[in-house]
Short mmCIF file of C-alpha atoms in Angstrom, two decimals:
data_model
loop_
_atom_site.label_atom_id
_atom_site.label_comp_id
_atom_site.label_asym_id
_atom_site.label_seq_id
_atom_site.Cartn_x
_atom_site.Cartn_y
_atom_site.Cartn_z
CA MET A 287 0.00 0.00 0.00
CA ARG A 288 1.37 3.29 -1.05
CA LYS A 289 1.99 5.80 1.66
CA ASN A 290 -0.52 8.68 1.88
CA TRP A 291 2.17 11.34 1.63
CA LEU A 292 3.45 9.81 -1.64
CA VAL A 293 -0.03 9.71 -3.12
CA LYS A 294 -0.55 13.30 -2.00
CA LEU A 295 2.76 14.35 -3.56
CA GLU A 296 1.90 12.62 -6.82
CA ARG A 297 -1.45 14.40 -6.87
CA GLN A 298 0.28 17.74 -6.21
CA THR A 299 2.71 17.01 -9.01
CA ILE A 300 -0.13 16.17 -11.37
CA ASP A 301 -1.95 19.34 -10.31
CA GLN A 302 1.23 21.40 -10.80
CA LYS A 303 1.72 19.91 -14.25
CA LYS A 304 -1.86 20.83 -15.10
CA ILE A 305 -1.24 24.37 -13.86
CA ILE A 306 2.05 24.59 -15.79
CA ARG A 307 0.35 23.20 -18.89
CA LYS A 308 -2.48 25.70 -18.45
CA ALA A 309 0.06 28.49 -17.93
CA ASP A 310 1.92 27.41 -21.07
CA ILE A 311 -1.33 27.48 -23.03
CA THR A 312 -2.18 30.89 -21.56
CA MET A 313 1.29 32.23 -22.42
CA ALA A 314 1.00 30.86 -25.93
CA ASP A 315 -2.44 32.46 -26.25
CA ASN A 316 -1.07 35.75 -24.92
CA LYS A 317 1.84 35.52 -27.36
CA ARG A 318 -0.58 34.94 -30.21
CA LYS A 319 -2.68 37.86 -28.97
CA ALA A 320 0.44 40.05 -28.70
CA THR A 321 1.44 39.10 -32.23
CA LYS A 322 -2.10 39.81 -33.36
CA ASN A 323 -2.08 43.12 -31.49
CA GLU A 324 1.22 44.06 -33.12
CA LYS A 325 -0.28 43.29 -36.52
CA MET A 326 -3.38 45.24 -35.59
CA SER A 327 -1.16 48.11 -34.39
CA MET A 328 0.71 48.02 -37.69
CA LYS A 329 -2.53 47.97 -39.63
CA GLU A 330 -3.98 50.65 -37.38
CA ASN A 331 -1.02 53.00 -37.87
CA GLU A 332 -1.16 52.58 -41.61
CA ARG A 333 -4.95 52.89 -41.61
CA LEU A 334 -4.66 56.15 -39.67
CA LEU A 335 -2.07 57.41 -42.14
CA ILE A 336 -4.31 56.60 -45.09
CA GLU A 337 -7.19 58.42 -43.40
CA LYS A 338 -4.92 61.44 -42.89
CA PHE A 339 -3.81 61.32 -46.51
CA LYS A 340 -7.42 61.55 -47.67
CA THR A 341 -7.77 64.95 -46.00
CA ILE A 342 -4.95 66.52 -48.05
CA LYS A 343 -6.33 68.70 -50.81
CA PRO A 344 -4.59 70.94 -53.36
CA VAL A 345 -3.91 74.50 -52.25
CA GLU A 346 -6.61 77.03 -53.01
CA LYS A 347 -5.50 78.72 -56.25
CA SER A 348 -8.11 81.48 -56.00
CA TYR A 349 -6.24 82.94 -53.00
CA GLU A 350 -2.98 82.74 -54.90
CA GLU A 351 -4.60 84.73 -57.71
CA GLN A 352 -5.80 87.35 -55.21
CA ALA A 353 -2.26 87.63 -53.85
CA LYS A 354 -0.83 88.02 -57.35
CA ARG A 355 -3.28 90.84 -58.04
CA ARG A 356 -2.38 92.51 -54.76
CA TRP A 357 1.35 92.41 -55.60
CA LYS A 358 0.68 94.10 -58.95
CA THR A 359 -0.94 97.04 -57.18
CA VAL A 360 1.89 97.58 -54.67
CA ALA A 361 3.77 100.81 -55.42
CA LYS A 362 7.09 99.34 -56.46
CA PRO A 363 8.59 97.94 -59.66
CA LEU A 364 6.69 94.82 -60.73
CA PHE A 365 8.09 91.49 -59.49
CA SER A 366 11.07 93.29 -57.94
CA LEU A 367 11.01 91.22 -54.74
CA GLY A 368 11.40 88.06 -56.79
CA LYS A 369 11.18 84.85 -54.77
CA LEU A 370 9.75 86.69 -51.77
CA GLU A 371 6.71 87.61 -53.83
CA ASP A 372 6.35 84.03 -55.01
CA ALA A 373 6.59 82.75 -51.42
CA VAL A 374 3.87 85.16 -50.24
CA ILE A 375 1.63 84.06 -53.10
CA ARG A 376 2.14 80.42 -52.21
CA MET A 377 1.48 81.07 -48.52
CA ALA A 378 -1.83 82.74 -49.42
CA GLY A 379 -2.89 79.57 -51.20
CA ILE A 380 -1.72 77.39 -48.31
CA ARG A 381 -3.42 79.53 -45.68
CA ARG A 382 -6.54 79.97 -47.83
CA GLU A 383 -6.57 83.70 -47.20
CA ALA A 384 -5.08 86.54 -49.22
CA ASP A 385 -4.70 88.87 -46.22
CA PHE A 386 -2.59 87.04 -43.65
CA GLU A 387 0.20 87.67 -41.16
CA ILE A 388 3.10 85.72 -39.71
CA LYS A 389 2.74 86.22 -35.98
CA LYS A 390 3.76 82.92 -34.42
CA LYS A 391 6.67 80.89 -35.77
CA GLY A 392 7.74 77.50 -34.49
CA LEU A 393 10.65 75.14 -35.09
CA LEU A 394 10.09 71.40 -34.64
CA ILE A 395 13.42 69.64 -33.99
CA PHE A 396 13.19 65.85 -34.21
CA CYS A 397 15.96 64.19 -32.19
CA ALA A 398 16.90 60.56 -32.80
CA ASP A 399 19.86 58.22 -32.91
CA ASN A 400 20.91 55.89 -35.70
CA GLY A 401 22.35 52.42 -35.20
CA VAL A 402 24.45 52.71 -38.36
CA VAL A 403 26.85 54.88 -36.35
CA SER A 404 28.50 51.62 -35.25
CA GLU A 405 29.82 51.29 -38.81
CA GLY A 406 32.20 54.21 -38.22
CA VAL A 407 30.30 56.63 -40.46
CA THR A 408 30.54 59.64 -38.11
CA GLN A 409 33.16 61.68 -36.31
CA THR A 410 31.37 61.60 -32.96
CA GLY A 411 29.43 59.10 -30.89
CA GLN A 412 25.70 58.93 -30.18
CA GLU A 413 26.10 60.59 -26.79
CA VAL A 414 26.32 63.94 -28.60
CA THR A 415 22.67 63.71 -29.71
CA ALA A 416 21.41 63.81 -26.13
CA ILE A 417 23.81 66.59 -25.13
CA VAL A 418 22.69 68.85 -27.99
CA ALA A 419 19.02 67.98 -27.42
CA ASP A 420 19.33 69.09 -23.80
CA ASN A 421 21.09 72.27 -24.93
CA PHE A 422 18.09 73.13 -27.10
CA THR A 423 16.20 73.75 -23.86
CA LYS A 424 18.96 75.99 -22.49
CA CYS A 425 19.38 78.31 -25.48
CA ALA A 426 22.88 76.87 -25.81
CA THR A 427 23.05 75.93 -29.51
CA SER A 428 23.52 77.90 -32.72
CA VAL A 429 19.93 77.49 -33.80
CA CYS A 430 18.69 78.62 -30.38
CA ILE A 431 20.48 81.94 -30.75
CA MET A 432 19.29 82.30 -34.34
CA ALA A 433 15.72 81.47 -33.32
CA GLU A 434 15.82 83.98 -30.48
CA THR A 435 16.92 86.65 -32.97
CA ALA A 436 14.15 85.70 -35.42
CA GLY A 437 11.43 85.33 -32.77
CA VAL A 438 10.97 81.62 -33.41
CA ASP A 439 9.85 79.21 -30.67
CA LEU A 440 11.75 75.91 -30.37
CA PHE A 441 10.14 72.51 -29.81
CA PRO A 442 12.73 69.72 -29.46
CA ILE A 443 11.19 66.24 -29.70
CA ASP A 444 12.79 63.00 -28.55
CA ILE A 445 11.40 60.68 -31.19
CA GLY A 446 14.14 58.10 -30.78
CA MET A 447 17.31 58.98 -28.86
CA VAL A 448 19.26 56.13 -27.27
CA THR A 449 18.96 57.81 -23.88
CA ASP A 450 16.19 59.80 -22.23
CA VAL A 451 16.76 63.49 -21.59
CA SER A 452 14.52 64.79 -18.82
CA SER A 453 14.18 68.23 -20.37
CA VAL A 454 13.08 66.82 -23.74
CA THR A 455 11.83 63.22 -23.54
CA ASP A 456 8.10 62.57 -23.55
CA PRO A 457 7.16 58.85 -23.70
CA GLU A 458 4.21 59.74 -25.94
CA ASP A 459 6.62 61.00 -28.61
CA LYS A 460 9.29 58.31 -28.35
CA VAL A 461 9.08 55.42 -30.79
CA MET A 462 12.20 53.50 -29.74
CA TYR A 463 15.66 53.93 -28.24
CA GLY A 464 17.56 54.53 -31.44
CA THR A 465 17.27 52.59 -34.68
CA LYS A 466 19.05 49.34 -35.46
CA ASN A 467 22.24 49.21 -37.53
CA MET A 468 20.78 49.24 -41.03
CA ALA A 469 23.92 47.67 -42.45
CA MET A 470 23.02 44.52 -40.50
CA GLU A 471 19.22 44.60 -40.19
CA PRO A 472 16.30 46.93 -41.02
CA ALA A 473 16.58 50.21 -39.15
CA MET A 474 13.13 49.77 -37.60
CA LEU A 475 9.86 47.94 -37.99
CA ARG A 476 7.38 49.16 -40.55
CA GLU A 477 4.85 50.00 -37.82
CA GLN A 478 7.50 52.06 -36.02
CA ALA A 479 8.11 54.10 -39.16
CA ALA A 480 4.37 54.70 -39.48
CA GLN A 481 4.18 55.65 -35.81
CA ALA A 482 6.97 58.22 -36.26
CA VAL A 483 5.19 59.76 -39.24
CA LEU A 484 1.99 60.03 -37.20
CA ILE A 485 3.89 61.76 -34.38
CA GLY A 486 5.16 64.36 -36.87
CA ILE A 487 1.61 64.99 -38.06
CA ARG A 488 0.40 65.32 -34.48
CA LYS A 489 3.11 67.84 -33.63
CA VAL A 490 1.96 70.11 -36.45
CA LYS A 491 -1.64 69.73 -35.30
CA GLU A 492 -0.62 70.84 -31.81
CA LEU A 493 1.09 73.97 -33.15
CA ALA A 494 -1.86 74.70 -35.44
CA GLU A 495 -4.18 74.59 -32.43
CA GLN A 496 -1.87 77.04 -30.64
CA GLY A 497 -2.15 79.51 -33.53
CA TYR A 498 1.23 79.09 -35.24
CA ASP A 499 1.36 80.57 -38.74
CA LEU A 500 4.63 79.13 -40.00
CA ILE A 501 6.56 75.99 -39.05
CA ALA A 502 10.22 75.20 -39.66
CA THR A 503 11.66 71.70 -39.54
CA GLY A 504 14.93 70.67 -37.94
CA GLU A 505 16.67 67.57 -36.64
CA MET A 506 19.42 66.36 -34.36
CA GLY A 507 20.89 62.90 -34.65
CA ILE A 508 24.42 61.66 -35.11
CA GLY A 509 24.55 59.60 -38.31
CA ASN A 510 21.49 61.13 -39.97
CA THR A 511 23.27 62.28 -43.13
CA THR A 512 24.00 58.58 -43.67
CA THR A 513 20.34 57.59 -43.45
CA SER A 514 19.30 60.60 -45.55
CA SER A 515 21.75 59.67 -48.29
CA ALA A 516 20.40 56.12 -48.25
CA VAL A 517 16.80 57.32 -48.57
CA VAL A 518 17.62 59.78 -51.35
CA SER A 519 19.73 57.24 -53.24
CA VAL A 520 16.74 54.88 -53.31
CA LEU A 521 14.08 57.48 -54.14
CA LEU A 522 16.07 59.24 -56.87
CA ASP A 523 17.69 56.12 -58.32
CA GLU A 524 21.06 57.80 -57.85
CA SER A 525 24.31 56.11 -56.97
CA VAL A 526 25.20 56.27 -53.29
CA GLU A 527 28.46 58.02 -54.12
CA ASN A 528 26.64 60.86 -55.89
CA VAL A 529 24.37 61.63 -52.94
CA THR A 530 26.74 61.14 -50.03
CA GLY A 531 28.87 63.86 -48.46
CA ARG A 532 31.20 64.25 -45.53
CA GLY A 533 28.46 65.22 -43.08
CA ALA A 534 30.06 66.89 -40.07
CA GLY A 535 33.58 66.81 -41.49
CA LEU A 536 34.41 63.16 -42.20
CA SER A 537 37.86 62.26 -43.49
CA SER A 538 38.19 60.61 -46.90
CA GLU A 539 38.53 57.26 -45.18
CA GLY A 540 35.40 57.95 -43.15
CA LEU A 541 33.51 59.00 -46.27
CA ASN A 542 34.42 55.72 -47.95
CA ARG A 543 33.15 53.77 -44.93
CA LYS A 544 29.94 55.77 -45.06
CA ILE A 545 29.39 55.06 -48.76
CA ARG A 546 30.13 51.34 -48.32
CA ALA A 547 27.77 51.09 -45.32
CA ILE A 548 24.93 52.68 -47.30
CA GLU A 549 25.57 50.47 -50.32
CA ARG A 550 25.55 47.34 -48.14
CA SER A 551 22.32 48.43 -46.47
CA ILE A 552 20.50 49.01 -49.74
CA GLU A 553 21.83 45.81 -51.25
CA LYS A 554 20.86 43.77 -48.19
CA HIS A 555 17.32 45.09 -47.69
CA GLN A 556 16.26 46.07 -51.23
CA PRO A 557 13.90 48.88 -50.15
CA ASP A 558 10.97 49.47 -52.49
CA LYS A 559 11.06 53.08 -53.68
CA GLU A 560 7.32 52.92 -54.41
CA ASP A 561 6.64 52.19 -50.73
CA ILE A 562 7.93 55.01 -48.54
CA LEU A 563 7.29 53.20 -45.26
CA ASP A 564 9.38 50.33 -46.59
CA VAL A 565 12.23 52.72 -47.41
CA LEU A 566 12.03 54.51 -44.06
CA SER A 567 11.87 51.32 -42.06
CA LYS A 568 14.78 49.66 -43.84
CA VAL A 569 17.30 52.47 -44.38
CA GLY A 570 15.76 55.58 -42.83
CA GLY A 571 15.78 57.28 -39.45
CA LEU A 572 13.15 58.25 -36.92
CA ASP A 573 13.98 61.94 -37.33
CA ILE A 574 13.39 61.67 -41.09
CA ALA A 575 10.11 59.84 -40.50
CA GLY A 576 9.00 62.46 -37.96
CA MET A 577 9.77 65.32 -40.34
CA THR A 578 7.96 63.43 -43.11
CA GLY A 579 4.92 63.61 -40.86
CA ALA A 580 5.50 67.32 -40.22
CA PHE A 581 5.37 68.08 -43.95
CA LEU A 582 2.23 65.99 -44.32
CA GLY A 583 0.80 67.80 -41.28
CA GLY A 584 1.35 71.15 -42.96
CA ALA A 585 -0.78 69.96 -45.87
CA ILE A 586 -3.45 68.56 -43.57
CA TYR A 587 -3.72 71.67 -41.37
CA HIS A 588 -2.97 74.32 -44.03
CA ILE A 589 0.24 75.67 -42.54
CA PRO A 590 3.37 76.40 -44.61
CA VAL A 591 6.26 74.18 -43.52
CA LEU A 592 9.88 75.08 -44.24
CA ILE A 593 12.52 72.63 -45.36
CA ASP A 594 15.85 73.17 -43.65
CA GLY A 595 18.75 71.33 -45.28
CA PHE A 596 19.53 67.97 -46.84
CA ILE A 597 18.08 65.74 -44.11
CA SER A 598 14.92 67.81 -43.96
CA SER A 599 14.65 67.77 -47.76
CA ALA A 600 14.92 63.96 -47.75
CA ALA A 601 11.89 63.93 -45.43
CA ALA A 602 10.04 66.38 -47.69
CA LEU A 603 10.73 64.07 -50.63
CA CYS A 604 9.26 61.15 -48.65
CA ALA A 605 6.14 63.18 -47.83
CA VAL A 606 5.63 64.22 -51.46
CA ARG A 607 6.10 60.66 -52.69
CA MET A 608 3.43 59.60 -50.20
CA VAL A 609 0.97 62.35 -51.19
CA PRO A 610 2.07 64.44 -54.22
CA GLU A 611 -0.21 67.38 -53.29
CA THR A 612 1.93 67.93 -50.19
CA VAL A 613 4.59 69.72 -52.26
CA ASP A 614 2.37 72.80 -52.58
CA TYR A 615 2.48 73.27 -48.79
CA ILE A 616 6.28 73.19 -48.54
CA LEU A 617 8.73 76.08 -48.79
CA ALA A 618 12.48 75.62 -49.27
CA SER A 619 14.64 77.83 -47.08
CA HIS A 620 18.15 77.30 -48.43
CA CYS A 621 20.32 75.05 -50.54
CA SER A 622 22.33 72.73 -48.32
CA GLY A 623 26.07 72.34 -48.60
CA GLU A 624 25.60 68.55 -48.83
CA PRO A 625 26.10 67.16 -52.37
CA ALA A 626 22.50 66.02 -52.85
CA GLY A 627 20.87 69.07 -51.26
CA ARG A 628 20.34 70.87 -54.56
CA MET A 629 19.45 67.57 -56.26
CA VAL A 630 16.48 66.95 -53.97
CA LEU A 631 15.14 70.51 -54.26
CA GLU A 632 15.33 70.25 -58.03
CA GLU A 633 13.40 66.98 -57.89
CA LEU A 634 10.76 68.72 -55.77
CA LYS A 635 10.84 71.78 -58.07
CA LEU A 636 11.06 74.06 -55.05
CA PRO A 637 13.00 77.34 -55.30
CA TYR A 638 15.09 78.19 -52.26
CA LEU A 639 15.62 81.62 -50.73
CA ILE A 640 19.21 81.41 -49.45
CA ASP A 641 22.44 79.95 -50.80
CA ALA A 642 24.91 80.41 -47.97
CA LYS A 643 26.67 77.00 -48.11
CA MET A 644 25.14 76.14 -44.73
CA SER A 645 25.25 72.56 -43.47
CA LEU A 646 24.71 72.97 -39.73
CA GLY A 647 21.30 71.32 -39.53
CA GLU A 648 19.08 71.70 -36.44
CA GLY A 649 16.71 73.86 -38.53
CA SER A 650 19.23 76.70 -38.78
CA GLY A 651 18.69 77.39 -42.49
CA ALA A 652 14.92 77.38 -42.09
CA VAL A 653 15.13 79.81 -39.18
CA ALA A 654 17.46 82.07 -41.21
CA ALA A 655 14.83 82.29 -43.97
CA ILE A 656 11.93 83.26 -41.69
CA PRO A 657 12.84 86.99 -41.36
CA LEU A 658 12.99 87.19 -45.17
CA LEU A 659 9.50 85.73 -45.41
CA GLU A 660 8.24 88.14 -42.76
CA MET A 661 9.71 91.07 -44.70
CA GLY A 662 7.96 89.89 -47.83
CA VAL A 663 4.61 89.55 -46.06
CA ASN A 664 4.96 92.99 -44.41
CA VAL A 665 5.69 94.71 -47.72
CA TYR A 666 2.77 92.84 -49.27
CA ARG A 667 0.40 93.95 -46.52
CA LYS A 668 1.64 97.40 -45.57
CA MET A 669 3.06 98.99 -48.69
CA SER A 670 0.97 101.70 -50.33
CA THR A 671 -0.54 100.96 -53.71
CA PHE A 672 -0.37 102.99 -56.90
CA GLU A 673 -4.02 103.81 -56.35
CA ASP A 674 -3.19 105.21 -52.88
CA TYR A 675 -0.58 107.52 -54.40
CA SER A 676 -2.99 108.58 -57.12
CA ARG A 677 -5.63 109.51 -54.57
CA ARG A 678 -3.11 111.51 -52.56
CA ASN A 679 -2.13 113.46 -55.65
CA GLU A 680 -5.77 114.11 -56.47
CA LEU A 681 -6.33 115.32 -52.92
CA ARG A 682 -3.39 117.70 -53.18
CA CYS A 683 -4.80 119.12 -56.39
CA THR A 684 -8.19 119.80 -54.80
CA LEU A 685 -6.78 121.53 -51.70
CA PRO A 686 -6.93 125.36 -51.84
CA ARG A 687 -3.59 127.03 -52.36
CA VAL A 688 -2.40 129.24 -49.56
CA THR A 689 -0.54 132.39 -50.60
CA CYS A 690 1.22 134.86 -48.39
#
C-alpha cells in the first residue's frame, strides 16, 4: 500500500503539471494575442495614415490669384522682390486667405539616434545627440540663438534617442531607443516608421491649435546624413556616391566607410522606392520619419512648412512621394552644402531663398529664412498701392492754395 504522503505528492505534481500546462497554453495564447495586437497596431497606424492622406487637398489657387493681383498694385517695380513675392503668393494659397500675417513661428526639432553609427560613419558618438538635445532647452546651440533673434519658438522632440533626456523626452513622442544598424538589419519595424510619421503629423496639429502661422523643420541625430543619403539614393535612383557627403567633417577614409555602409544596407534590404514606409523602415531614421509627418501635417492643417537642409529635404521628398499634393504646402529655405541638397530641391521643383553654403542642420537654415518671409509679407500687406498715391495726388490738387 502506497503511503498517503506519496499519493498526495503525486497528486500535487499532477496538479502542478496541469497548472504549468495551463500556464503554457495561456502564455501561448497571450503571445498569439500580442502578435495579433502588433499586426493590428501596424494595420492601425497605416490605416490612420491613409485616413490622414485623404484629407490633403490641393492649395486654393483662388487665393494665390488674389495675392498676385495685390502684388501688382503695390507701389514698387513689378516682381522686384522676386522669390519673396512668389513665397507670399504660395502662402496665401496654403493659408486659404489673401490677407494674412506671420505672428507665431515655431521650429520642430526631431531628435533621434541611428544604429548605423556603429559602422564608423561619423566623427562623434551617439552621446552627442542627447547633449545637444538638452542644450536646445537651455538656449545653448547655434539654432537657439538664431531662433531667439528671429522670434521663433523651439520645440525639441525626442522621437528616438538612445537615452532619455529629462528636459526633452516625452514617452508619448518616443518610438524607440535609437534605430538598429541598417547595415546589418532593417533600421526599424514598418509600424514604427508609421508611428513616427503620425507623431510628426500630431506635432503640427498641436502647433496649429496654438495659432502658429509658419513651421520650420529641424533635426538632431548623429549619423542622420548617412540615413538621408540612403533614402535619397533609393528614391532618386542615384548612386550612393553621388548623394553622399562628408556630413560633419568626415575624413576621406570615413567618407568611404559611409558610402560602403549605405551600399551594403540598400543591397541587403532592397527597399521598395514605391513604398515610402518600406524605405524609411529599412534604411531611414526616426527623425526623417518624424519630419515626413510634419510636412504631411502642414498639408493637412494648411500651414506652410519650411525645409531646412539635406536631411529635412529627404523627409520632404518622402512626404511628397506619399501624397504628391503635399509639395504645394512646402517652402524651401536654403540650398544645403551637402552634395545632394540641390538635387532633392530640383526633384521637388522648389526654389530656395538662401544659398549660404550652410550645413549645420538643427533647422538653422529654415530659421534664417523666416525673417525674409516676414519682410515679404509685411511689404505685401503694408506697402501703399499705386491707387493710394494717385488719390493723394488728387487730394493735393483739390486743396486750396495758400498764398502769403
